PDB file of C-alpha atoms in Angstrom:
ATOM      1  CA  MET A   1       4.825  -4.655 -14.888  1.00  0.00           C
ATOM      2  CA  ILE A   2       3.517  -5.973 -11.569  1.00  0.00           C
ATOM      3  CA  VAL A   3       6.229  -6.516  -9.000  1.00  0.00           C
ATOM      4  CA  PRO A   4       5.130  -8.749  -6.106  1.00  0.00           C
ATOM      5  CA  HIS A   5       6.369  -7.944  -2.660  1.00  0.00           C
ATOM      6  CA  LYS A   6       7.163 -11.171  -0.831  1.00  0.00           C
ATOM      7  CA  LYS A   7       5.254 -10.224   2.301  1.00  0.00           C
ATOM      8  CA  SER A   8       1.784 -11.605   2.969  1.00  0.00           C
ATOM      9  CA  ILE A   9      -0.387  -9.934   5.562  1.00  0.00           C
ATOM     10  CA  CYS A  10      -3.498 -10.967   7.420  1.00  0.00           C
ATOM     11  CA  LYS A  11      -6.408  -8.568   6.996  1.00  0.00           C
ATOM     12  CA  ARG A  12      -9.697  -8.450   8.824  1.00  0.00           C
ATOM     13  CA  ILE A  13     -13.068  -7.491   7.439  1.00  0.00           C
ATOM     14  CA  ASP A  14     -14.596  -4.192   8.590  1.00  0.00           C
ATOM     15  CA  TYR A  15     -11.217  -2.596   9.291  1.00  0.00           C
ATOM     16  CA  ILE A  16      -9.829   0.514   7.637  1.00  0.00           C
ATOM     17  CA  TYR A  17      -6.140   0.295   6.770  1.00  0.00           C
ATOM     18  CA  SER A  18      -3.720   3.180   6.467  1.00  0.00           C
ATOM     19  CA  PHE A  19      -0.833   2.234   4.167  1.00  0.00           C
ATOM     20  CA  SER A  20       2.569   3.781   3.422  1.00  0.00           C
ATOM     21  CA  ALA A  21       5.832   2.750   1.785  1.00  0.00           C
ATOM     22  CA  TRP A  22       9.008   4.415   0.521  1.00  0.00           C
ATOM     23  CA  LEU A  23       9.624   3.878  -3.205  1.00  0.00           C
ATOM     24  CA  GLN A  24      12.394   4.536  -5.681  1.00  0.00           C
ATOM     25  CA  VAL A  25      12.914   3.402  -9.282  1.00  0.00           C
ATOM     26  CA  SER A  26      16.155   2.390 -10.972  1.00  0.00           C
ATOM     27  CA  HIS A  27      16.211   5.230 -13.539  1.00  0.00           C
ATOM     28  CA  GLY A  28      14.119   8.195 -14.632  1.00  0.00           C
ATOM     29  CA  GLU A  29      10.658   8.323 -13.146  1.00  0.00           C
ATOM     30  CA  ALA A  30       7.627   6.061 -13.307  1.00  0.00           C
ATOM     31  CA  PRO A  31       4.076   5.981 -11.953  1.00  0.00           C
ATOM     32  CA  VAL A  32       3.744   3.192  -9.380  1.00  0.00           C
ATOM     33  CA  THR A  33       0.534   1.871  -7.809  1.00  0.00           C
ATOM     34  CA  ALA A  34       0.379  -0.221  -4.633  1.00  0.00           C
ATOM     35  CA  VAL A  35      -2.156  -3.033  -5.008  1.00  0.00           C
ATOM     36  CA  PHE A  36      -3.329  -5.577  -2.428  1.00  0.00           C
ATOM     37  CA  LYS A  37      -4.421  -8.973  -3.734  1.00  0.00           C
ATOM     38  CA  THR A  38      -7.015 -10.690  -1.550  1.00  0.00           C
ATOM     39  CA  ILE A  39      -8.621 -14.038  -2.199  1.00  0.00           C
ATOM     40  CA  SER A  40     -11.388 -12.359  -4.208  1.00  0.00           C
ATOM     41  CA  ARG A  41      -9.921  -9.242  -5.864  1.00  0.00           C
ATOM     42  CA  PHE A  42      -7.164  -6.684  -6.390  1.00  0.00           C
ATOM     43  CA  ILE A  43      -7.518  -3.490  -4.309  1.00  0.00           C
ATOM     44  CA  PRO A  44      -5.542  -0.340  -5.266  1.00  0.00           C
ATOM     45  CA  ALA A  45      -4.201   1.347  -2.138  1.00  0.00           C
ATOM     46  CA  GLY A  46      -2.304   4.378  -3.447  1.00  0.00           C
ATOM     47  CA  ALA A  47      -0.178   5.711  -6.281  1.00  0.00           C
ATOM     48  CA  ILE A  48       2.835   7.943  -6.779  1.00  0.00           C
ATOM     49  CA  VAL A  49       5.322   8.980  -9.437  1.00  0.00           C
ATOM     50  CA  ALA A  50       8.560   7.453  -8.130  1.00  0.00           C
ATOM     51  CA  GLU A  51      11.942   8.869  -9.152  1.00  0.00           C
ATOM     52  CA  ALA A  52      15.473   7.512  -9.405  1.00  0.00           C
ATOM     53  CA  THR A  53      17.052  10.522  -7.709  1.00  0.00           C
ATOM     54  CA  CYS A  54      15.247  10.222  -4.376  1.00  0.00           C
ATOM     55  CA  TRP A  55      12.987   8.084  -2.219  1.00  0.00           C
ATOM     56  CA  SER A  56       9.313   9.061  -2.360  1.00  0.00           C
ATOM     57  CA  MET A  57       6.626   8.204   0.186  1.00  0.00           C
ATOM     58  CA  LEU A  58       3.470   6.569  -1.085  1.00  0.00           C
ATOM     59  CA  LYS A  59       0.530   7.013   1.287  1.00  0.00           C
ATOM     60  CA  GLY A  60      -2.896   5.529   0.875  1.00  0.00           C
ATOM     61  CA  GLY A  61      -5.437   3.223   2.396  1.00  0.00           C
ATOM     62  CA  LEU A  62      -7.996   0.529   1.826  1.00  0.00           C
ATOM     63  CA  THR A  63     -10.907  -1.414   3.224  1.00  0.00           C
ATOM     64  CA  VAL A  64     -11.567  -5.094   2.612  1.00  0.00           C
ATOM     65  CA  ASN A  65     -14.713  -7.184   2.314  1.00  0.00           C
ATOM     66  CA  VAL A  66     -13.151 -10.517   3.368  1.00  0.00           C
ATOM     67  CA  SER A  67     -10.794 -11.539   6.171  1.00  0.00           C
ATOM     68  CA  GLY A  68      -7.623 -13.453   5.391  1.00  0.00           C
ATOM     69  CA  LEU A  69      -4.227 -13.168   3.794  1.00  0.00           C
ATOM     70  CA  ALA A  70      -3.354 -10.554   1.197  1.00  0.00           C
ATOM     71  CA  GLN A  71      -0.234  -9.910  -0.854  1.00  0.00           C
ATOM     72  CA  ILE A  72       1.203  -6.503  -1.688  1.00  0.00           C
ATOM     73  CA  TYR A  73       2.095  -5.731  -5.301  1.00  0.00           C
ATOM     74  CA  PHE A  74       3.666  -2.632  -6.833  1.00  0.00           C
ATOM     75  CA  ASP A  75       2.475  -2.007 -10.388  1.00  0.00           C
ATOM     76  CA  SER A  76       4.001   0.241 -13.049  1.00  0.00           C
ATOM     77  CA  LYS A  77       3.281   0.531 -16.756  1.00  0.00           C
ATOM     78  CA  ASN A  78       6.986   1.339 -17.243  1.00  0.00           C
ATOM     79  CA  THR A  79       8.480  -2.154 -17.597  1.00  0.00           C
ATOM     80  CA  SER A  80      12.038  -0.833 -18.018  1.00  0.00           C
ATOM     81  CA  VAL A  81      12.463   0.251 -14.375  1.00  0.00           C
ATOM     82  CA  GLU A  82      13.111  -1.738 -11.245  1.00  0.00           C
ATOM     83  CA  ILE A  83      10.931  -0.715  -8.285  1.00  0.00           C
ATOM     84  CA  TRP A  84      12.688  -0.537  -4.934  1.00  0.00           C
ATOM     85  CA  VAL A  85      10.514  -0.605  -1.808  1.00  0.00           C
ATOM     86  CA  ASP A  86      11.415   0.072   1.819  1.00  0.00           C
ATOM     87  CA  ARG A  87       9.645   0.629   5.147  1.00  0.00           C
ATOM     88  CA  ILE A  88       6.182  -0.684   4.364  1.00  0.00           C
ATOM     89  CA  SER A  89       3.592   0.194   7.008  1.00  0.00           C
ATOM     90  CA  LEU A  90       0.031  -1.059   7.280  1.00  0.00           C
ATOM     91  CA  GLN A  91      -1.977   0.214  10.248  1.00  0.00           C
ATOM     92  CA  PRO A  92      -5.427  -1.255  10.995  1.00  0.00           C
ATOM     93  CA  PHE A  93      -8.228   0.836  12.484  1.00  0.00           C
ATOM     94  CA  THR A  94     -11.756  -0.039  13.488  1.00  0.00           C
ATOM     95  CA  GLU A  95     -14.360   2.366  12.129  1.00  0.00           C
ATOM     96  CA  GLU A  96     -14.707   3.851  15.631  1.00  0.00           C
ATOM     97  CA  GLU A  97     -10.930   4.376  15.970  1.00  0.00           C
ATOM     98  CA  TRP A  98     -10.787   5.928  12.489  1.00  0.00           C
ATOM     99  CA  LYS A  99     -13.574   8.412  13.314  1.00  0.00           C
ATOM    100  CA  SER A 100     -11.927   9.276  16.625  1.00  0.00           C
ATOM    101  CA  HIS A 101      -8.630   9.906  14.848  1.00  0.00           C
ATOM    102  CA  GLN A 102     -10.377  12.140  12.303  1.00  0.00           C
ATOM    103  CA  ASP A 103     -12.080  14.129  15.068  1.00  0.00           C
ATOM    104  CA  GLN A 104      -8.747  14.641  16.861  1.00  0.00           C
ATOM    105  CA  SER A 105      -7.101  15.845  13.627  1.00  0.00           C
ATOM    106  CA  ILE A 106      -9.671  18.591  13.008  1.00  0.00           C
TER     107      ILE A 106
END
């Protein structure tokens, strides 16, 4: 089941995006993938096994080949669960900023 998140975002070509969100499912556990839909394609940005007993943080990232709006979707093969999402973060970086951040982290 693909659950659309109502938020559209503007993305710019040649940027690297760090993505995170808190996820929980209505019962049991289920694998959930965050997917960004651009004008030309679907881009997976991260995956996690979400649980009903606690909130789990999904972290990932993506690059895009076109500028413009994108929509965030949360996809799970388990169609019997509701996916709850909170605190979505999308941080853009230029390639230079990303490399600088990597160098500082080492």
